[in-house]
Tab-separated table of C-alpha atoms and ligand atoms in Angstrom:
chain	number	residue	atom	x	y	z
A	1	MET	CA	0.000	0.000	0.000
A	2	LEU	CA	1.286	3.419	-0.901
A	3	PRO	CA	1.561	6.094	1.754
A	4	THR	CA	-1.746	7.969	2.125
A	5	PRO	CA	-0.796	11.102	0.198
A	6	TYR	CA	-0.161	9.107	-2.986
A	7	ARG	CA	-3.325	7.080	-3.187
A	8	PHE	CA	-5.198	9.474	-5.488
A	9	ALA	CA	-2.348	10.445	-7.724
A	10	SER	CA	-2.707	7.906	-10.540
A	11	PRO	CA	-2.869	10.042	-13.763
A	12	SER	CA	-0.328	12.617	-12.645
A	13	PRO	CA	3.372	12.497	-13.431
A	14	PRO	CA	5.487	10.811	-10.766
A	15	ILE	CA	7.306	13.116	-8.380
A	16	PRO	CA	11.045	12.849	-8.788
A	17	PRO	CA	12.990	12.420	-5.581
A	18	PRO	CA	14.247	15.679	-4.097
A	19	PRO	CA	17.900	16.525	-4.625
A	20	PRO	CA	20.229	15.646	-1.754
A	21	PRO	CA	20.376	18.208	1.016
A	22	ARG	CA	23.009	20.900	0.824
A	23	GLY	CA	26.469	19.839	1.828
A	24	LEU	CA	25.898	16.217	0.820
A	25	ARG	CA	25.445	16.898	-2.871
A	26	ASN	CA	28.932	16.010	-3.984
A	27	MET	CA	29.123	12.905	-1.860
A	28	PRO	CA	26.737	10.371	-3.366
A	29	PHE	CA	27.580	7.751	-0.748
A	30	LEU	CA	26.652	10.212	1.981
A	31	ARG	CA	23.316	11.177	0.493
A	32	PRO	CA	20.371	10.425	2.749
A	33	LYS	CA	17.689	8.296	1.151
A	34	PRO	CA	14.759	10.416	-0.038
A	35	ALA	CA	12.558	9.219	2.764
A	36	LEU	CA	9.400	10.854	1.395
A	37	PHE	CA	9.551	8.469	-1.523
A	38	ASN	CA	10.538	5.499	0.512
A	39	PRO	CA	7.498	3.217	0.843
A	40	PHE	CA	8.646	2.306	4.358
A	41	PHE	CA	8.126	5.855	5.547
A	42	ARG	CA	5.059	8.044	5.747
A	43	LEU	CA	4.938	11.758	6.497
A	44	THR	CA	2.509	12.581	9.271
A	45	THR	CA	0.670	15.914	9.376
A	46	SER	CA	3.167	16.964	12.002
A	47	GLY	CA	5.841	16.579	9.376
A	48	ARG	CA	7.466	13.644	11.187
A	49	LEU	CA	8.455	10.487	9.393
A	50	ARG	CA	6.914	7.249	10.596
A	51	ARG	CA	7.759	3.742	9.494
A	52	THR	CA	4.934	2.022	7.648
A	53	GLY	CA	4.496	-1.343	5.973
A	54	ALA	CA	5.531	-4.753	7.289
A	55	GLY	CA	5.744	-3.874	10.923
A	56	GLY	CA	8.280	-1.197	10.180
A	57	ALA	CA	10.930	-3.883	9.756
A	58	MET	CA	14.320	-2.381	9.085
A	59	ARG	CA	15.895	-3.294	5.750
A	60	ALA	CA	19.568	-3.498	5.046
A	61	MET	CA	19.461	-0.256	3.084
A	62	ASP	CA	17.962	1.536	6.069
A	63	ALA	CA	20.629	0.391	8.445
A	64	ALA	CA	23.693	2.441	9.276
A	65	GLN	CA	26.297	1.789	6.608
A	66	VAL	CA	29.855	2.501	5.587
A	67	PHE	CA	30.613	5.462	7.843
A	68	ASP	CA	29.294	6.248	11.270
A	69	HIS	CA	29.088	9.932	10.443
A	70	GLU	CA	27.052	9.068	7.371
A	71	SER	CA	24.378	7.385	9.402
A	72	GLY	CA	24.494	10.265	11.845
A	73	ALA	CA	23.911	12.837	9.133
A	74	SER	CA	21.170	10.788	7.492
A	75	GLU	CA	19.560	10.071	10.814
A	76	GLU	CA	19.476	13.744	11.655
A	77	LEU	CA	17.979	14.595	8.272
A	78	ASP	CA	15.476	11.754	8.438
A	79	GLN	CA	14.355	12.770	11.880
A	80	ARG	CA	13.954	16.287	10.695
A	81	ALA	CA	10.525	17.080	9.453
A	82	ARG	CA	10.137	16.907	5.705
A	83	LEU	CA	7.189	18.541	4.069
A	84	LYS	CA	5.425	18.115	0.773
A	85	ILE	CA	5.190	21.695	-0.410
A	86	ALA	CA	3.013	22.876	-3.306
A	87	ILE	CA	4.176	26.114	-4.884
A	88	VAL	CA	1.375	27.881	-6.719
A	89	GLY	CA	2.901	30.499	-9.031
A	90	PHE	CA	6.091	28.845	-10.244
A	91	GLY	CA	7.650	31.985	-11.735
A	92	ASN	CA	10.768	33.909	-10.785
A	93	PHE	CA	10.314	33.927	-7.020
A	94	GLY	CA	8.528	30.563	-6.831
A	95	GLN	CA	11.501	28.823	-8.435
A	96	PHE	CA	13.931	30.756	-6.269
A	97	LEU	CA	12.206	29.427	-3.135
A	98	ALA	CA	11.789	25.930	-4.593
A	99	ARG	CA	15.561	25.631	-5.030
A	100	THR	CA	16.231	26.046	-1.332
A	101	PHE	CA	13.197	24.020	-0.208
A	102	ALA	CA	14.389	21.130	-2.388
A	103	ALA	CA	17.997	21.523	-1.268
A	104	GLN	CA	16.817	21.034	2.311
A	105	GLY	CA	15.166	17.755	1.265
A	106	HIS	CA	11.511	18.787	1.077
A	107	ALA	CA	9.320	17.415	-1.729
A	108	ILE	CA	8.248	20.142	-4.111
A	109	ILE	CA	5.279	20.172	-6.463
A	110	GLY	CA	4.442	23.185	-8.588
A	111	HIS	CA	1.578	24.722	-10.512
A	112	SER	CA	1.427	27.896	-12.574
A	113	ARG	CA	-0.396	29.659	-15.368
A	114	SER	CA	2.507	28.977	-17.758
A	115	ASP	CA	4.243	25.668	-18.325
A	116	HIS	CA	7.309	25.639	-16.054
A	117	SER	CA	7.721	21.863	-16.152
A	118	ALA	CA	11.300	21.980	-17.473
A	119	ALA	CA	12.376	24.361	-14.705
A	120	ALA	CA	10.581	22.181	-12.159
A	121	ARG	CA	12.339	19.065	-13.432
A	122	SER	CA	15.717	20.739	-13.107
A	123	LEU	CA	14.906	21.444	-9.451
A	124	GLY	CA	13.787	17.881	-8.789
A	125	ALA	CA	10.167	19.013	-8.493
A	126	ALA	CA	7.010	17.789	-10.187
A	127	PHE	CA	4.891	20.229	-12.166
A	128	PHE	CA	1.124	20.012	-12.617
A	129	ARG	CA	-0.608	22.067	-15.289
A	130	ASP	CA	-3.991	21.223	-13.817
A	131	PRO	CA	-4.664	22.561	-10.293
A	132	HIS	CA	-6.883	19.520	-9.611
A	133	ASP	CA	-3.902	17.215	-10.099
A	134	LEU	CA	-1.800	19.387	-7.820
A	135	CYS	CA	-4.381	19.388	-5.031
A	136	GLU	CA	-4.893	15.638	-5.334
A	137	GLN	CA	-1.251	15.236	-4.327
A	138	HIS	CA	-2.390	16.358	-0.864
A	139	PRO	CA	0.503	18.673	-0.020
A	140	ASP	CA	1.144	19.503	3.626
A	141	VAL	CA	1.713	23.140	2.701
A	142	VAL	CA	0.488	25.289	-0.186
A	143	VAL	CA	2.677	28.341	-0.819
A	144	LEU	CA	0.974	31.089	-2.795
A	145	CYS	CA	3.654	32.744	-4.897
A	146	THR	CA	1.676	34.425	-7.652
A	147	SER	CA	1.815	38.102	-8.546
A	148	ILE	CA	-0.037	40.254	-6.042
A	149	LEU	CA	-2.421	41.372	-8.765
A	150	SER	CA	-3.455	37.823	-9.735
A	151	THR	CA	-3.609	36.267	-6.259
A	152	GLU	CA	-7.342	36.514	-5.769
A	153	ALA	CA	-8.159	35.011	-9.178
A	154	VAL	CA	-5.622	32.207	-8.667
A	155	LEU	CA	-6.885	31.382	-5.175
A	156	ARG	CA	-10.475	31.286	-6.416
A	157	SER	CA	-9.443	28.899	-9.210
A	158	LEU	CA	-7.962	26.280	-6.818
A	159	PRO	CA	-10.176	23.249	-6.114
A	160	LEU	CA	-9.777	23.540	-2.330
A	161	GLN	CA	-12.128	20.615	-1.754
A	162	ARG	CA	-9.452	18.281	-3.164
A	163	LEU	CA	-6.933	19.253	-0.481
A	164	ARG	CA	-6.696	17.712	2.939
A	165	ARG	CA	-8.868	19.525	5.443
A	166	SER	CA	-5.959	20.573	7.601
A	167	THR	CA	-3.748	22.031	4.843
A	168	LEU	CA	-1.443	24.901	5.787
A	169	PHE	CA	-1.667	27.878	3.416
A	170	VAL	CA	1.297	30.215	3.272
A	171	ASP	CA	1.581	33.345	1.188
A	172	VAL	CA	4.827	35.149	0.362
A	173	LEU	CA	3.347	38.298	-1.137
A	174	SER	CA	5.252	41.538	-0.663
A	175	VAL	CA	2.150	43.130	0.864
A	176	LYS	CA	0.499	41.510	3.850
A	177	GLU	CA	-2.899	42.940	4.851
A	178	PHE	CA	-4.399	42.096	1.473
A	179	PRO	CA	-3.560	38.344	1.417
A	180	LYS	CA	-4.411	38.007	5.114
A	181	ASN	CA	-7.948	39.279	4.523
A	182	LEU	CA	-8.270	37.293	1.303
A	183	LEU	CA	-7.174	33.993	2.862
A	184	LEU	CA	-9.416	34.496	5.892
A	185	GLN	CA	-12.306	35.218	3.569
A	186	LEU	CA	-11.829	32.439	0.987
A	187	LEU	CA	-10.308	29.467	2.831
A	188	PRO	CA	-12.410	26.961	4.772
A	189	PRO	CA	-12.066	27.465	8.544
A	190	ASP	CA	-10.149	24.179	8.944
A	191	PHE	CA	-7.169	25.426	6.930
A	192	ASP	CA	-4.224	26.991	8.707
A	193	ILE	CA	-2.933	30.381	7.524
A	194	LEU	CA	0.602	31.725	7.759
A	195	CYS	CA	1.306	35.082	6.115
A	196	THR	CA	4.972	35.640	5.352
A	197	HIS	CA	7.296	37.958	3.502
A	198	PRO	CA	10.838	36.909	2.743
A	199	MET	CA	12.359	40.406	2.468
A	200	PHE	CA	14.781	39.389	-0.271
A	201	GLY	CA	14.656	38.033	-3.779
A	202	PRO	CA	16.648	36.245	-6.459
A	203	GLU	CA	19.051	39.216	-6.711
A	204	SER	CA	19.557	40.189	-3.072
A	205	GLY	CA	19.494	36.561	-1.916
A	206	LYS	CA	21.653	35.051	-4.634
A	207	HIS	CA	24.619	34.534	-2.304
A	208	GLY	CA	22.527	32.992	0.495
A	209	TRP	CA	19.860	34.105	2.922
A	210	SER	CA	21.988	34.529	6.002
A	211	GLY	CA	21.039	37.621	7.988
A	212	LEU	CA	18.214	38.557	5.608
A	213	PRO	CA	14.869	39.378	7.260
A	214	PHE	CA	11.945	36.971	7.069
A	215	VAL	CA	8.667	38.442	8.332
A	216	TYR	CA	5.782	36.206	9.399
A	217	ASP	CA	2.396	36.426	11.040
A	218	LYS	CA	0.706	33.237	12.322
A	219	VAL	CA	-2.750	34.383	11.301
A	220	ARG	CA	-4.552	31.115	12.084
A	221	ILE	CA	-2.751	27.984	13.259
A	222	GLY	CA	-4.895	25.243	14.832
A	223	ASP	CA	-4.342	24.296	18.456
A	224	SER	CA	-3.158	20.732	17.875
A	225	GLU	CA	0.494	19.823	18.277
A	226	ASP	CA	0.575	18.484	14.690
A	227	ARG	CA	-0.469	21.820	13.242
A	228	ALA	CA	1.900	23.814	15.415
A	229	ASN	CA	4.744	21.471	14.418
A	230	ARG	CA	3.983	21.742	10.720
A	231	CYS	CA	4.034	25.528	10.925
A	232	ARG	CA	7.296	25.386	12.878
A	233	CYS	CA	8.808	23.042	10.268
A	234	PHE	CA	7.963	25.465	7.494
A	235	LEU	CA	9.406	28.446	9.351
A	236	ASP	CA	12.436	26.358	10.157
A	237	ILE	CA	13.353	26.272	6.450
A	238	PHE	CA	14.169	29.974	6.628
A	239	ALA	CA	15.696	29.830	10.094
A	240	ARG	CA	18.069	27.086	8.908
A	241	GLU	CA	19.280	29.313	6.084
A	242	GLY	CA	20.180	31.921	8.687
A	243	CYS	CA	17.315	34.361	8.013
A	244	ARG	CA	16.555	36.959	10.670
A	245	MET	CA	13.106	35.736	11.763
A	246	VAL	CA	10.762	38.630	12.573
A	247	GLU	CA	7.260	37.939	13.881
A	248	MET	CA	5.164	40.984	13.021
A	249	SER	CA	1.500	41.738	12.343
A	250	CYS	CA	0.467	42.208	8.711
A	251	THR	CA	-0.625	45.783	9.477
A	252	GLU	CA	2.719	46.714	10.978
A	253	HIS	CA	4.515	45.075	8.050
A	254	ASP	CA	2.633	47.185	5.511
A	255	GLU	CA	3.322	50.402	7.420
A	256	ASN	CA	7.043	49.663	7.369
A	257	ALA	CA	7.127	48.157	3.888
A	258	ALA	CA	5.801	51.296	2.199
A	259	GLU	CA	9.025	53.074	3.099
A	260	ILE	CA	11.414	50.151	2.950
A	261	GLN	CA	10.139	48.607	-0.226
A	262	PHE	CA	7.913	50.863	-2.248
A	263	LEU	CA	10.296	53.783	-1.793
A	264	THR	CA	13.314	51.670	-2.761
A	265	HIS	CA	11.594	50.323	-5.868
A	266	THR	CA	10.322	53.783	-6.849
A	267	VAL	CA	13.760	55.370	-6.587
A	268	GLY	CA	15.317	52.435	-8.482
A	269	ARG	CA	12.767	52.709	-11.293
A	270	LEU	CA	13.099	56.492	-11.375
A	271	LEU	CA	16.867	56.204	-11.784
A	272	ALA	CA	16.383	53.572	-14.490
A	273	LYS	CA	14.558	56.196	-16.535
A	274	LEU	CA	17.812	58.216	-16.595
A	275	ASP	CA	19.528	55.309	-18.357
A	276	LEU	CA	22.623	55.608	-16.153
A	277	LYS	CA	25.806	54.029	-17.501
A	278	PRO	CA	28.961	53.000	-15.623
A	279	THR	CA	31.978	55.261	-16.247
A	280	PRO	CA	35.736	54.745	-15.660
A	281	ILE	CA	35.534	57.099	-12.639
A	282	ASN	CA	32.541	55.602	-10.808
A	283	THR	CA	32.330	56.518	-7.123
A	284	LYS	CA	31.086	54.047	-4.507
A	285	GLY	CA	27.873	56.072	-4.239
A	286	PHE	CA	27.253	55.870	-7.977
A	287	GLU	CA	27.938	52.129	-7.952
A	288	THR	CA	25.285	51.812	-5.250
A	289	LEU	CA	22.799	53.628	-7.479
A	290	LEU	CA	23.576	51.320	-10.405
A	291	GLU	CA	23.086	48.313	-8.144
A	292	LEU	CA	19.780	49.702	-6.963
A	293	VAL	CA	18.585	50.000	-10.551
A	294	GLU	CA	19.615	46.427	-11.257
A	295	ASN	CA	18.056	45.067	-8.057
A	296	THR	CA	14.714	46.745	-8.511
A	297	CYS	CA	14.273	46.522	-12.272
A	298	SER	CA	14.998	42.795	-12.381
A	299	ASP	CA	11.650	42.303	-10.598
A	300	SER	CA	8.525	42.398	-12.738
A	301	PHE	CA	6.561	45.616	-13.143
A	302	ASP	CA	3.552	43.630	-11.848
A	303	LEU	CA	5.362	43.270	-8.537
A	304	TYR	CA	6.030	47.016	-8.329
A	305	ASN	CA	2.478	47.791	-9.354
A	306	GLY	CA	1.213	45.401	-6.676
A	307	LEU	CA	3.262	47.221	-4.026
A	308	PHE	CA	1.464	50.417	-5.028
A	309	MET	CA	-2.041	49.062	-5.560
A	310	TYR	CA	-2.274	46.828	-2.501
A	311	ASN	CA	-0.523	48.834	0.190
A	312	ASN	CA	-2.661	51.651	1.550
A	313	ASN	CA	0.452	53.510	2.646
A	314	SER	CA	2.024	53.727	-0.827
A	315	THR	CA	-0.029	56.657	-2.142
A	316	GLU	CA	0.965	58.809	0.813
A	317	LEU	CA	4.592	57.794	0.326
A	318	LEU	CA	4.483	58.851	-3.329
A	319	GLU	CA	3.057	62.236	-2.306
A	320	ARG	CA	5.762	62.681	0.344
A	321	LEU	CA	8.404	61.848	-2.249
A	322	GLU	CA	7.071	64.487	-4.636
A	323	LEU	CA	6.938	67.075	-1.817
A	324	ALA	CA	10.479	66.212	-0.785
A	325	PHE	CA	11.743	66.602	-4.357
A	326	ASN	CA	9.990	69.957	-4.782
A	327	SER	CA	11.301	71.165	-1.432
A	328	LEU	CA	14.873	70.221	-2.369
A	329	ARG	CA	14.574	71.954	-5.729
A	330	LYS	CA	13.172	75.040	-3.990
A	331	GLU	CA	16.118	75.087	-1.616
A	332	LEU	CA	18.620	74.919	-4.492
A	333	PHE	CA	16.902	77.585	-6.555
A	334	GLY	CA	16.447	79.715	-3.417
A	335	ARG	CA	20.227	79.740	-2.838
A	336	LEU	CA	20.877	80.474	-6.483
A	337	HIS	CA	18.502	83.425	-6.256
A	338	VAL	CA	20.303	84.810	-3.170
A	339	ASN	CA	23.666	84.576	-4.944
A	340	LEU	CA	22.362	86.285	-8.054
A	341	ARG	CA	20.865	89.103	-5.962
A	342	LYS	CA	24.205	89.594	-4.207
A	343	GLN	CA	26.007	89.782	-7.519
A	344	LEU	CA	23.487	92.187	-8.980
A	345	PHE	CA	23.204	94.603	-6.067
A	346	GLN	CA	26.570	94.501	-4.302
A	347	SER	CA	28.837	95.237	-7.297
A	348	PRO	CA	29.961	98.943	-7.607
A	349	ASN	CA	28.328	99.530	-10.950
A	350	GLY	CA	25.335	97.347	-10.156
A	351	VAL	CA	26.370	94.740	-12.671
A	352	GLY	CA	27.563	91.649	-10.893
A	353	SER	CA	30.367	89.292	-11.702
A	354	PRO	CA	31.833	86.577	-9.476
A	355	GLY	CA	34.915	88.747	-8.922
A	356	ALA	CA	32.917	91.928	-8.263
A	357	GLU	CA	32.004	90.850	-4.732
A	358	GLU	CA	35.678	90.692	-3.705
A	359	ASN	CA	36.561	94.222	-4.924
B	401	NAP	P1	5.456	38.542	-10.041
B	401	NAP	O1	5.405	39.179	-11.363
B	401	NAP	O2	4.965	39.329	-8.894
B	401	NAP	O3	4.675	37.154	-10.115
B	401	NAP	C1	4.935	36.196	-11.106
B	401	NAP	C2	4.099	34.973	-10.830
B	401	NAP	O4	2.706	35.286	-10.880
B	401	NAP	C3	4.339	33.893	-11.869
B	401	NAP	O5	4.312	32.650	-11.225
B	401	NAP	C4	3.160	34.051	-12.813
B	401	NAP	O6	2.787	32.849	-13.391
B	401	NAP	C5	2.062	34.468	-11.855
B	401	NAP	N1	1.022	35.257	-12.539
B	401	NAP	C6	1.138	36.518	-12.999
B	401	NAP	N2	-0.026	36.930	-13.545
B	401	NAP	C7	-0.884	35.891	-13.459
B	401	NAP	C8	-2.242	35.683	-13.858
B	401	NAP	N3	-2.953	36.630	-14.458
B	401	NAP	N4	-2.809	34.487	-13.566
B	401	NAP	C9	-2.107	33.506	-12.951
B	401	NAP	N5	-0.821	33.643	-12.547
B	401	NAP	C10	-0.217	34.815	-12.809
B	401	NAP	O7	6.979	38.134	-9.825
B	401	NAP	P2	7.737	37.234	-8.742
B	401	NAP	O8	9.004	37.941	-8.495
B	401	NAP	O9	7.788	35.831	-9.218
B	401	NAP	O10	6.868	37.330	-7.390
B	401	NAP	C11	5.934	36.352	-7.011
B	401	NAP	C12	5.363	36.715	-5.632
B	401	NAP	O11	6.421	36.717	-4.667
B	401	NAP	C13	4.743	38.107	-5.579
B	401	NAP	O12	3.583	38.066	-4.810
B	401	NAP	C14	5.807	38.945	-4.903
B	401	NAP	O13	5.248	40.032	-4.189
B	401	NAP	C15	6.435	37.941	-3.948
B	401	NAP	N6	7.824	38.226	-3.589
B	401	NAP	C16	8.724	38.470	-4.585
B	401	NAP	C17	10.023	38.797	-4.231
B	401	NAP	C18	11.066	39.084	-5.285
B	401	NAP	O14	12.147	39.564	-4.934
B	401	NAP	N7	10.839	38.808	-6.538
B	401	NAP	C19	10.402	38.864	-2.874
B	401	NAP	C20	9.453	38.571	-1.898
B	401	NAP	C21	8.167	38.264	-2.266
B	401	NAP	P3	3.480	32.307	-14.742
B	401	NAP	O15	4.959	32.457	-14.556
B	401	NAP	O16	3.046	30.898	-14.774
B	401	NAP	O17	2.955	33.109	-15.873
């Protein structure tokens, strides 16, 4: 008998085993067995692995082999909770997350508007064009990773009735109040809800996630130990990568994010309109500006638009930015005016020149 999550999955493509966890990749003999796909293990809702089948009898391949430290490493990884994670919206950021989830040994399944099956395959994930097939895989966690603008339509298109009743829904949108309200409104009351925002992306996080902020709000996590554990296991993915874990309400996030994020993206996109080019005499400051352009413009315009449309604080920020620019310009022109007046009225013959003031 197959483990419970696989019983309904007949017409769908098989899920390839996840790649070996980081650090063991170049040592095939040290690789832990992909326990999720091992018929002698079953993942419980708590994310723990339990032996199933013929009395949980241990087979030779399960026993400690070759090196003691190998069994130690495998043991540790096997004991660690592994999740089956569905990523809905398998675009730029979805794939970026999938890479690390898979590297930690979690099983990844993906779904998106476009066909990203080749990218999924290269990450050791399975891709389902049809959301029904995805939901019938009964993931432990569904991560919503679509553009902010399309999230509502995508969520409404998911056949939620095909998921397990206790599924954990996570969103990673760059705004937080909007998905929180949406998930509370559209998901059945049995589903758990975790709103998150990894405050980094494929550019800023390309050299690792260590020290980068990860914001989360446990909007609705059931009381049972299983549900609390599953949520902890998911958060642990980011903690293990060294993220700075920040628990914060969605409201507080959006207040802060307008300045931190919308402002940064606006300035980056504004500078991009100047078509700045590197020169042989670049200063550090100028290099920083060029980097800002690259960092912000490599994200889709949909993302930027979503930051504006779905954060109540963005309009005010845009107005403040315009006021600040006008005030700075006024200050510059004000000083220029004072200098011109001095030159005009302090020179002996009333006609100013830079030298006239000194005579
Ligand atoms: P994005 O442009 O915000 O979203 C692209 C994703 O949305 C793709 O998976 C795309 O699907 C899907 N999508 C777009 N329009 C759609 C529609 N009409 N119907 C169905 N799906 C649609 O770019 P992203 O960078 O990948 O961001 C994804 C999410 O992660 C966003 O909510 C963003 O706020 C959040 N996030 C991004 C970053 C970052 O640095 N990029 C950081 C933190 C959080 P297809 O590819 O299949 O067309």
